[in-house]
mmCIF file with all atom_site columns, C-alpha atoms and ligand atoms in Angstrom:
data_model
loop_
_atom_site.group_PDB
_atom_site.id
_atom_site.type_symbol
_atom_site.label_atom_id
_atom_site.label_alt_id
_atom_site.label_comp_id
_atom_site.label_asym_id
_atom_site.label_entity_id
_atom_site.label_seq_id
_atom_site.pdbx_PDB_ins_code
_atom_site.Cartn_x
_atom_site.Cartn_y
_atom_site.Cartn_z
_atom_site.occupancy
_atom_site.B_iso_or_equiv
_atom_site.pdbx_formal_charge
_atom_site.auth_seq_id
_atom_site.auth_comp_id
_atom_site.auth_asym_id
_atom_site.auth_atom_id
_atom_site.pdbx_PDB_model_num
ATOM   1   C CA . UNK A 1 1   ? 110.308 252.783 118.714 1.00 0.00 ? 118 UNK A CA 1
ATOM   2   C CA . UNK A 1 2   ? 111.016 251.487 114.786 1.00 0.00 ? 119 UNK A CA 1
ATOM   3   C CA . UNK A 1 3   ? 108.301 249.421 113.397 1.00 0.00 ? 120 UNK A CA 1
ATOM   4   C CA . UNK A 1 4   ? 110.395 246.018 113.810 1.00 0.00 ? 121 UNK A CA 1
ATOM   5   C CA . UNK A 1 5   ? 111.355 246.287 117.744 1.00 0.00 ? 122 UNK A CA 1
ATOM   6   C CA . UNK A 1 6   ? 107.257 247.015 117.710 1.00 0.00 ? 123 UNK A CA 1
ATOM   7   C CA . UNK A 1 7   ? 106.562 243.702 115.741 1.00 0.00 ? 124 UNK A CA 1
ATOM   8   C CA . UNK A 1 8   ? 108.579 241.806 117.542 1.00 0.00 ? 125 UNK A CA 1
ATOM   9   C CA . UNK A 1 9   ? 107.893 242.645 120.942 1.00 0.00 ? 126 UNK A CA 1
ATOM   10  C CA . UNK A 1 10  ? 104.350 241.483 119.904 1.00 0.00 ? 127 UNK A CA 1
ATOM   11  C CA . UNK A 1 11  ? 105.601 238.441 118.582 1.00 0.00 ? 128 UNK A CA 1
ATOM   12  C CA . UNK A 1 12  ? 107.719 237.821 121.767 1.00 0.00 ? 129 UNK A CA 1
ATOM   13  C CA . UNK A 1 13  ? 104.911 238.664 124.180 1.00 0.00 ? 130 UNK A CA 1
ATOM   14  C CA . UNK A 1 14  ? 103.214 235.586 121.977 1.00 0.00 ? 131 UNK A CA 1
ATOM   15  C CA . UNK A 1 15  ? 105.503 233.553 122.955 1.00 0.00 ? 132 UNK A CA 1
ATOM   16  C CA . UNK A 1 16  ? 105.776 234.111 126.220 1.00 0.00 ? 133 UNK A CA 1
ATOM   17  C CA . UNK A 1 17  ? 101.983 233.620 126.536 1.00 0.00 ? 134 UNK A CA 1
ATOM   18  C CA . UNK A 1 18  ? 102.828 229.826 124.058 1.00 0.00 ? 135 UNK A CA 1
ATOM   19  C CA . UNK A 1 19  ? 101.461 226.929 125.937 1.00 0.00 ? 136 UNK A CA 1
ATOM   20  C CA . UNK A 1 20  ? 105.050 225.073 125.696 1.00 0.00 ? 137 UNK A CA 1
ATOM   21  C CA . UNK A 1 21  ? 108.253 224.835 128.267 1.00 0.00 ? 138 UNK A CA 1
ATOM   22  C CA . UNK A 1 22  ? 110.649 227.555 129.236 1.00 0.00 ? 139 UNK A CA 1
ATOM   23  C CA . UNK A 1 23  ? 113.750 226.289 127.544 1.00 0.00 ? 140 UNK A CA 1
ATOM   24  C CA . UNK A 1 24  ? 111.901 226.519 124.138 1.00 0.00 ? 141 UNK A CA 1
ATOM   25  C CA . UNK A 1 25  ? 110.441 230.124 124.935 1.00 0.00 ? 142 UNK A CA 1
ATOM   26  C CA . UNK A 1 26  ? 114.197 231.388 125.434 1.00 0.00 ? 143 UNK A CA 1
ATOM   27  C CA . UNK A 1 27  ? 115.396 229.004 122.904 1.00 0.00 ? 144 UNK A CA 1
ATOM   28  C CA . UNK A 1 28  ? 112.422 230.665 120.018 1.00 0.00 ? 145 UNK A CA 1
ATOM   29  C CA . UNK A 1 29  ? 113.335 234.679 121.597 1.00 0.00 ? 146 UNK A CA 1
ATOM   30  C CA . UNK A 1 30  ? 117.462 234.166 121.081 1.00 0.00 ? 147 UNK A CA 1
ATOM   31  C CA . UNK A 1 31  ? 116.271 232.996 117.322 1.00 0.00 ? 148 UNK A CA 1
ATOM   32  C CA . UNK A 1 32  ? 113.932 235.351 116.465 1.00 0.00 ? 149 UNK A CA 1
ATOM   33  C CA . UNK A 1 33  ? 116.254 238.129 118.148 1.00 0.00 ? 150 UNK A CA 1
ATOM   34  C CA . UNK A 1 34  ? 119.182 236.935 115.973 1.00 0.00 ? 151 UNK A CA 1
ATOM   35  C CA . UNK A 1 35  ? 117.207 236.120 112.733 1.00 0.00 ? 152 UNK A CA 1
ATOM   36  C CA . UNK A 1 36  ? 115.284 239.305 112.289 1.00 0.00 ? 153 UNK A CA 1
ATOM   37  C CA . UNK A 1 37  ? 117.640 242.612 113.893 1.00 0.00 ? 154 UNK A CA 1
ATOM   38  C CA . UNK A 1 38  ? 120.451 242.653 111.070 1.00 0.00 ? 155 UNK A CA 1
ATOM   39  C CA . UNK A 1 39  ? 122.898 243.794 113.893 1.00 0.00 ? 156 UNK A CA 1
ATOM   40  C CA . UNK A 1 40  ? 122.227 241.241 116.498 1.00 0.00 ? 157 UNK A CA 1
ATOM   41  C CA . UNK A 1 41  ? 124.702 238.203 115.741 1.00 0.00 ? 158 UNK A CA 1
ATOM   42  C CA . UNK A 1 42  ? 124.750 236.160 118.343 1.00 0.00 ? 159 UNK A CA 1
ATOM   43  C CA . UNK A 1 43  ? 122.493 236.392 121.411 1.00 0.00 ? 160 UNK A CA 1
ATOM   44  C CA . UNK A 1 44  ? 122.328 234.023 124.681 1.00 0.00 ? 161 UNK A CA 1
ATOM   45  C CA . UNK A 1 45  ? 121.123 234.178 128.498 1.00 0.00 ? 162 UNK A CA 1
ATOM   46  C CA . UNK A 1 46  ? 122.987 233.407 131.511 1.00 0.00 ? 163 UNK A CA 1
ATOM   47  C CA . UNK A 1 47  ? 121.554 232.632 134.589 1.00 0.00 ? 164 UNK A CA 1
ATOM   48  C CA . UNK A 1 48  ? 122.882 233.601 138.097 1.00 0.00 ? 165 UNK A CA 1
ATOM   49  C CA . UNK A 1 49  ? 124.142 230.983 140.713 1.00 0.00 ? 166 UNK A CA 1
ATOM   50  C CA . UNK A 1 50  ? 123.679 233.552 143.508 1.00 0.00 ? 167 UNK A CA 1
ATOM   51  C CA . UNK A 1 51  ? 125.483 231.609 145.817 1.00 0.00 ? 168 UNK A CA 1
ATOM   52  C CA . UNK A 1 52  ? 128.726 231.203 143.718 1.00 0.00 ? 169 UNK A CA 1
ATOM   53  C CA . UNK A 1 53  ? 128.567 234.240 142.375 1.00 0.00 ? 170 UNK A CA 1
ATOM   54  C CA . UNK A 1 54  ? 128.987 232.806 138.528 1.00 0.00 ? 171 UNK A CA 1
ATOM   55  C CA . UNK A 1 55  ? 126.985 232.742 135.677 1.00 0.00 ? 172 UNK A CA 1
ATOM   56  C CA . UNK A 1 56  ? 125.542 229.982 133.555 1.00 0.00 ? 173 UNK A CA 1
ATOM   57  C CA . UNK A 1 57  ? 124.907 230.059 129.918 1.00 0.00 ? 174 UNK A CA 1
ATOM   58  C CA . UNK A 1 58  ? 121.442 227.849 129.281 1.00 0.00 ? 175 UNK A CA 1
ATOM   59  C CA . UNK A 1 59  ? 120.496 228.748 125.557 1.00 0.00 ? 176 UNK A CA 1
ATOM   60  C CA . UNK A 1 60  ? 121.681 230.826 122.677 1.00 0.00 ? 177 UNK A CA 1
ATOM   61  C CA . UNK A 1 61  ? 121.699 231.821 119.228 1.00 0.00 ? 178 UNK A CA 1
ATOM   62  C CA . UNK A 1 62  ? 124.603 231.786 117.100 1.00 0.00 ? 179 UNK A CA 1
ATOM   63  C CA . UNK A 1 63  ? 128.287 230.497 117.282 1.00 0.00 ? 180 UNK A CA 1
ATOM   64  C CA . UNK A 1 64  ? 129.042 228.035 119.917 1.00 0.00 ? 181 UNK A CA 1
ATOM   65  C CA . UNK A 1 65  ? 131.087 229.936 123.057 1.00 0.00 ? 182 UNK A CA 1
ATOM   66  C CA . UNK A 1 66  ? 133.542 228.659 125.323 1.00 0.00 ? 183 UNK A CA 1
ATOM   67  C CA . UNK A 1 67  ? 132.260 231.174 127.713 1.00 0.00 ? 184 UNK A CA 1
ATOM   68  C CA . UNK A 1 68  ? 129.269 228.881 129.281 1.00 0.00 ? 185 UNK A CA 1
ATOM   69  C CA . UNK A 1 69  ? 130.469 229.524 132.995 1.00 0.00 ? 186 UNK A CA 1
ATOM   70  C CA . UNK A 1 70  ? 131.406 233.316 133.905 1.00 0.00 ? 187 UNK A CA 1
ATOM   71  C CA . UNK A 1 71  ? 132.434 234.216 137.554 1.00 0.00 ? 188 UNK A CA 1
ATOM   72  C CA . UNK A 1 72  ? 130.754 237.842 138.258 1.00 0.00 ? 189 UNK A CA 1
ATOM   73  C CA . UNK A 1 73  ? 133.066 240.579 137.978 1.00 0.00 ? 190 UNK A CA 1
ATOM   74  C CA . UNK A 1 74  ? 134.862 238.607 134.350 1.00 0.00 ? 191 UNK A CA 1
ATOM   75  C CA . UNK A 1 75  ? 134.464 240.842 130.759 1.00 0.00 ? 192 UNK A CA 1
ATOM   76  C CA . UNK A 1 76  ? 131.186 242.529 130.321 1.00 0.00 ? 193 UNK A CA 1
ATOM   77  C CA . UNK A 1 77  ? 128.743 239.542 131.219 1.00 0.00 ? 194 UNK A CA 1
ATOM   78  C CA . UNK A 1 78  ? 130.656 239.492 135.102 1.00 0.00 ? 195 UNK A CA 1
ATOM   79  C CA . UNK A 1 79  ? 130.889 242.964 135.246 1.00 0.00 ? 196 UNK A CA 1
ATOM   80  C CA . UNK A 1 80  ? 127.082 243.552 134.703 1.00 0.00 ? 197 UNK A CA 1
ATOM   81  C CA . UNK A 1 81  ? 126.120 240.882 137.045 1.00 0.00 ? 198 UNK A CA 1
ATOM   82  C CA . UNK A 1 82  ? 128.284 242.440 139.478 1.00 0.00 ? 199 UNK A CA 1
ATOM   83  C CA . UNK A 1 83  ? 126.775 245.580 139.182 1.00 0.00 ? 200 UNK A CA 1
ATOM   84  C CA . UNK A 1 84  ? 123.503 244.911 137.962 1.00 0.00 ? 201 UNK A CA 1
ATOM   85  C CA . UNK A 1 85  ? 123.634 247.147 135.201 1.00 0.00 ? 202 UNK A CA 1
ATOM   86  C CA . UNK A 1 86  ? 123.218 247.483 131.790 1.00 0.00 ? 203 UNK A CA 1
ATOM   87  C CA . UNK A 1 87  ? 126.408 247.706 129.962 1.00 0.00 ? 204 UNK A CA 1
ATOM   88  C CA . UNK A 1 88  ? 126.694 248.876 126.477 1.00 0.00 ? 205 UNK A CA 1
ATOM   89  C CA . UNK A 1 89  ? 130.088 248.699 124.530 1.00 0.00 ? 206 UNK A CA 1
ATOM   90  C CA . UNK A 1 90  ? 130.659 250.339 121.584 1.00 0.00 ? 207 UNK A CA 1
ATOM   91  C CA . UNK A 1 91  ? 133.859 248.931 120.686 1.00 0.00 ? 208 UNK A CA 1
ATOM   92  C CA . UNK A 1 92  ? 135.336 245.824 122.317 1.00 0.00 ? 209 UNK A CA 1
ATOM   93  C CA . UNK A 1 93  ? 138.736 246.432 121.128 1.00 0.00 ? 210 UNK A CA 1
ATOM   94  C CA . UNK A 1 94  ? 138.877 249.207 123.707 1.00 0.00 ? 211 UNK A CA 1
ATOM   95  C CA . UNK A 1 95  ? 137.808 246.727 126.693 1.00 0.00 ? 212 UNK A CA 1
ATOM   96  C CA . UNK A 1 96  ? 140.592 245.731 129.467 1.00 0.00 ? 213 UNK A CA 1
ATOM   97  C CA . UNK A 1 97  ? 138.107 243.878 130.842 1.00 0.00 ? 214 UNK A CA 1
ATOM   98  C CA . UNK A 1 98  ? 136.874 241.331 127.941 1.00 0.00 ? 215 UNK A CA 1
ATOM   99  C CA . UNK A 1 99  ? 135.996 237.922 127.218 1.00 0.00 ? 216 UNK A CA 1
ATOM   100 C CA . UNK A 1 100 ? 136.624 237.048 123.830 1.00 0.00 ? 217 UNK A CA 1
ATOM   101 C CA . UNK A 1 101 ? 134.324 234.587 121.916 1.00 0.00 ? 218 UNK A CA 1
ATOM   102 C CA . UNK A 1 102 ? 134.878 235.634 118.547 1.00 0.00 ? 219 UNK A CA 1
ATOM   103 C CA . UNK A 1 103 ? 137.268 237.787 116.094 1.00 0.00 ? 220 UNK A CA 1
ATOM   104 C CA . UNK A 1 104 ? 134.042 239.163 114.250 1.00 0.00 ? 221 UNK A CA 1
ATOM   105 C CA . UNK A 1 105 ? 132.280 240.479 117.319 1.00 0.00 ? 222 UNK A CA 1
ATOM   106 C CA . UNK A 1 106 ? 132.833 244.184 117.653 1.00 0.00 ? 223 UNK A CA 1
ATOM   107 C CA . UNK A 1 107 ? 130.603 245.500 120.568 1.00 0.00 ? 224 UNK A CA 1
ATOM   108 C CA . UNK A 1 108 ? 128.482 243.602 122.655 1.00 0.00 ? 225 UNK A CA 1
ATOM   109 C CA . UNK A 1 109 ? 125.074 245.150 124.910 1.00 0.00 ? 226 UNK A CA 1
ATOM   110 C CA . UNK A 1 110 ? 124.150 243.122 128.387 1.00 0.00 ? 227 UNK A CA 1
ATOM   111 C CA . UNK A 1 111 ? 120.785 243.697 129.996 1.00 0.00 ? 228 UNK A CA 1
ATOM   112 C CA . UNK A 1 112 ? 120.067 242.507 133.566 1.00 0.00 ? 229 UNK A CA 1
ATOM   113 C CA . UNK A 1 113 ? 116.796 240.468 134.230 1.00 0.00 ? 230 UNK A CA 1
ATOM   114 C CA . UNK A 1 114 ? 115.106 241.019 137.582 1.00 0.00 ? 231 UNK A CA 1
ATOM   115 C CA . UNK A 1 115 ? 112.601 238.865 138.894 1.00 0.00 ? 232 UNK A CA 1
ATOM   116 C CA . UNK A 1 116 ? 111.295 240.241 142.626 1.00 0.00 ? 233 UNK A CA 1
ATOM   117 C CA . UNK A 1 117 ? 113.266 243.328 142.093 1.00 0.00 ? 234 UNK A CA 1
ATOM   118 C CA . UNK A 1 118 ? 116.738 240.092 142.505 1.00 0.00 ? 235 UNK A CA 1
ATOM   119 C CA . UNK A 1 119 ? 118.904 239.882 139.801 1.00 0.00 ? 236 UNK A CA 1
ATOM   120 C CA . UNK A 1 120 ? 118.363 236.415 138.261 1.00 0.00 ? 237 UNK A CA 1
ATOM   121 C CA . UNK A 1 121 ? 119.630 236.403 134.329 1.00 0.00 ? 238 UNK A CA 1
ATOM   122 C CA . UNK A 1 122 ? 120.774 238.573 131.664 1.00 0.00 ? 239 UNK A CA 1
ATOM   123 C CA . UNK A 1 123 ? 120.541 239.088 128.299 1.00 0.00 ? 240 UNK A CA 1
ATOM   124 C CA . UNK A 1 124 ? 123.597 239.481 126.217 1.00 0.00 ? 241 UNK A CA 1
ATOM   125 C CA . UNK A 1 125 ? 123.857 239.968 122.525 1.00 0.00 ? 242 UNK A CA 1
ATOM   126 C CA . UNK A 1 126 ? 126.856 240.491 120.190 1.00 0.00 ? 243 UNK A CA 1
ATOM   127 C CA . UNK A 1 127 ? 127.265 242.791 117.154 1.00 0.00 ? 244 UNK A CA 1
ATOM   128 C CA . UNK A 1 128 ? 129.564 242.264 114.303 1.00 0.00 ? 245 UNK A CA 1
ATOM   129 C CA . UNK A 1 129 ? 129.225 246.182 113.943 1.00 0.00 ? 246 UNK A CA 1
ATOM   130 C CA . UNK A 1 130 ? 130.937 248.840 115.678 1.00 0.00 ? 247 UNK A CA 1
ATOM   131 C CA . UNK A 1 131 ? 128.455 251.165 117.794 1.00 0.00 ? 248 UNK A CA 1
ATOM   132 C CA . UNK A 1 132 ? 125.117 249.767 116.514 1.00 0.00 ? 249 UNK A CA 1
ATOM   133 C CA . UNK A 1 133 ? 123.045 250.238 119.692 1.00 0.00 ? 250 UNK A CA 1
ATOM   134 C CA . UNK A 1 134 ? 120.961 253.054 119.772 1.00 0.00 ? 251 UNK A CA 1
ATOM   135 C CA . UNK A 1 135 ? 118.644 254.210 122.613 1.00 0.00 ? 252 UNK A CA 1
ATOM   136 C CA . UNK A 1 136 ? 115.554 252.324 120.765 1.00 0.00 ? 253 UNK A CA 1
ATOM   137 C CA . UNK A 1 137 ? 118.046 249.131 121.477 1.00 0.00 ? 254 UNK A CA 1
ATOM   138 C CA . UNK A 1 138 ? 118.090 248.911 124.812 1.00 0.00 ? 255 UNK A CA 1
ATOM   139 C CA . UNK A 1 139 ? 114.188 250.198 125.380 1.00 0.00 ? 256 UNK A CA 1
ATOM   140 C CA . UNK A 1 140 ? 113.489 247.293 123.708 1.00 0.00 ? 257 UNK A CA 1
ATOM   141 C CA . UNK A 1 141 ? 115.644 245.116 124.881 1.00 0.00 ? 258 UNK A CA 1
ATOM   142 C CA . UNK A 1 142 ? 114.344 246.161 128.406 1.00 0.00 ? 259 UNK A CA 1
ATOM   143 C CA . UNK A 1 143 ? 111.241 245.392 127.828 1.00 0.00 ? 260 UNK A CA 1
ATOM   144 C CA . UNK A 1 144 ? 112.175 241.907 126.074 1.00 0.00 ? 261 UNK A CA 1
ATOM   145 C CA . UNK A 1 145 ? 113.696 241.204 129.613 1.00 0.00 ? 262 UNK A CA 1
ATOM   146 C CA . UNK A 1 146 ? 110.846 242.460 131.554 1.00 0.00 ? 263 UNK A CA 1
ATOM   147 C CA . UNK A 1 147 ? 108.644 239.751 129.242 1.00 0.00 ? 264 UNK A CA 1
ATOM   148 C CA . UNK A 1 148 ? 111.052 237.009 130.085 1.00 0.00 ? 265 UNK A CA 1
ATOM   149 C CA . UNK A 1 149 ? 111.108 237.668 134.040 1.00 0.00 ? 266 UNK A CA 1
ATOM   150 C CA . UNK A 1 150 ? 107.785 236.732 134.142 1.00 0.00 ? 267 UNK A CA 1
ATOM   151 C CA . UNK A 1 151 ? 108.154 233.126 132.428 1.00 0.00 ? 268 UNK A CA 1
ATOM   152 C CA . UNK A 1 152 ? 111.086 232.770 134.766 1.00 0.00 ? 269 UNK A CA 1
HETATM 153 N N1 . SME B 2 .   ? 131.939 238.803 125.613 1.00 0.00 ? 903 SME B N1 1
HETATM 154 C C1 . SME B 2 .   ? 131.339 238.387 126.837 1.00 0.00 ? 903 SME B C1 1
HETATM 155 C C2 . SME B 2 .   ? 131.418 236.897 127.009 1.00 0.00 ? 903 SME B C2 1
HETATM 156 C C3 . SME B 2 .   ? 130.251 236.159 126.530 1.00 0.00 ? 903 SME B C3 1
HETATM 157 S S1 . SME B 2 .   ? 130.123 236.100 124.881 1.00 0.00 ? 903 SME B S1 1
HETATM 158 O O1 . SME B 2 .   ? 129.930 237.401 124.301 1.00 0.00 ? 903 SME B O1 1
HETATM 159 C C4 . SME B 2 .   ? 129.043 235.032 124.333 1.00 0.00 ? 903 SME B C4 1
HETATM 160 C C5 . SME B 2 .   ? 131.961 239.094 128.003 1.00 0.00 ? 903 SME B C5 1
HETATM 161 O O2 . SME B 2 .   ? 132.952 239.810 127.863 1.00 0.00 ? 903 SME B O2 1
HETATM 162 O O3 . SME B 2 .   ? 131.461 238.923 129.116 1.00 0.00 ? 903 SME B O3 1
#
């Protein structure tokens, strides 16, 4: 892994560990996230109302959306919570199934959270840039999700 996914997930971990509320520990990893990886412009987590099958945006980084509620199954968010499955998309121009927030995003990478082996949340971060998501990406990212389930 590149020596900035291997800073940060320290300085993530530290914040998990923080002696301060949950809101702020999302609110300070969807900043950090979106200040310091050049290709990650805009980066939120949704949380799953089981029962109603939808999704609920609670904090973010970035340009206001109009996407805060998402019923599973809708554009990429839905689709992973339907499937509970990381979904990576290279170029959102080619999507059929796609919920716009912005003209300057270009691809878009969703990672489930799992708390209990249940899906609970997911991570979902858009790119400006076409394709920038390598395999380091979404190691990390999994990992930055596996730190967050257990402040959950
Ligand atoms: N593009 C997402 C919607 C959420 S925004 O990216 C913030 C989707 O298709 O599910």
């Amino acid at each position: 892994m590149n020596r900035l996914f291997e800073k940060l997930l320290s300085d993530i971990l530290n914040i998990c560990r923080s002696n301060t509320v949950k809101d702020k520990k999302l609110d300070s990893i969807c900043k950090i996230l979106m200040d310091k990886v050049p290709h990650y412009d805009w980066v939120g987590f949704y949380f799953a109302r089981v029962e109603e099958k939808m999704l609920i945006l609670e904090t973010f980084a970035g340009e206001p959306t109009e996407h805060i509620k998402i019923h599973y199954g809708n554009g990429i968010c839905g689709q992973s919570a339907e499937t509970e499955k990381m979904f990576v998309i290279d170029d959102i121009s080619k999507e059929t199934n796609y919920l716009c927030c912005s003209i300057n995003v270009k691809s878009e990478i969703v990672i489930p959270i799992f708390k209990n082996n249940k899906f609970i949340a997911e991570l979902d971060i858009d790119s400006y840039s076409i394709a920038p998501f390598t395999d380091d990406d979404k190691i990390f990212l999994e990992i930055v999700c596996e730190y967050v389930a257990k402040i959950l």
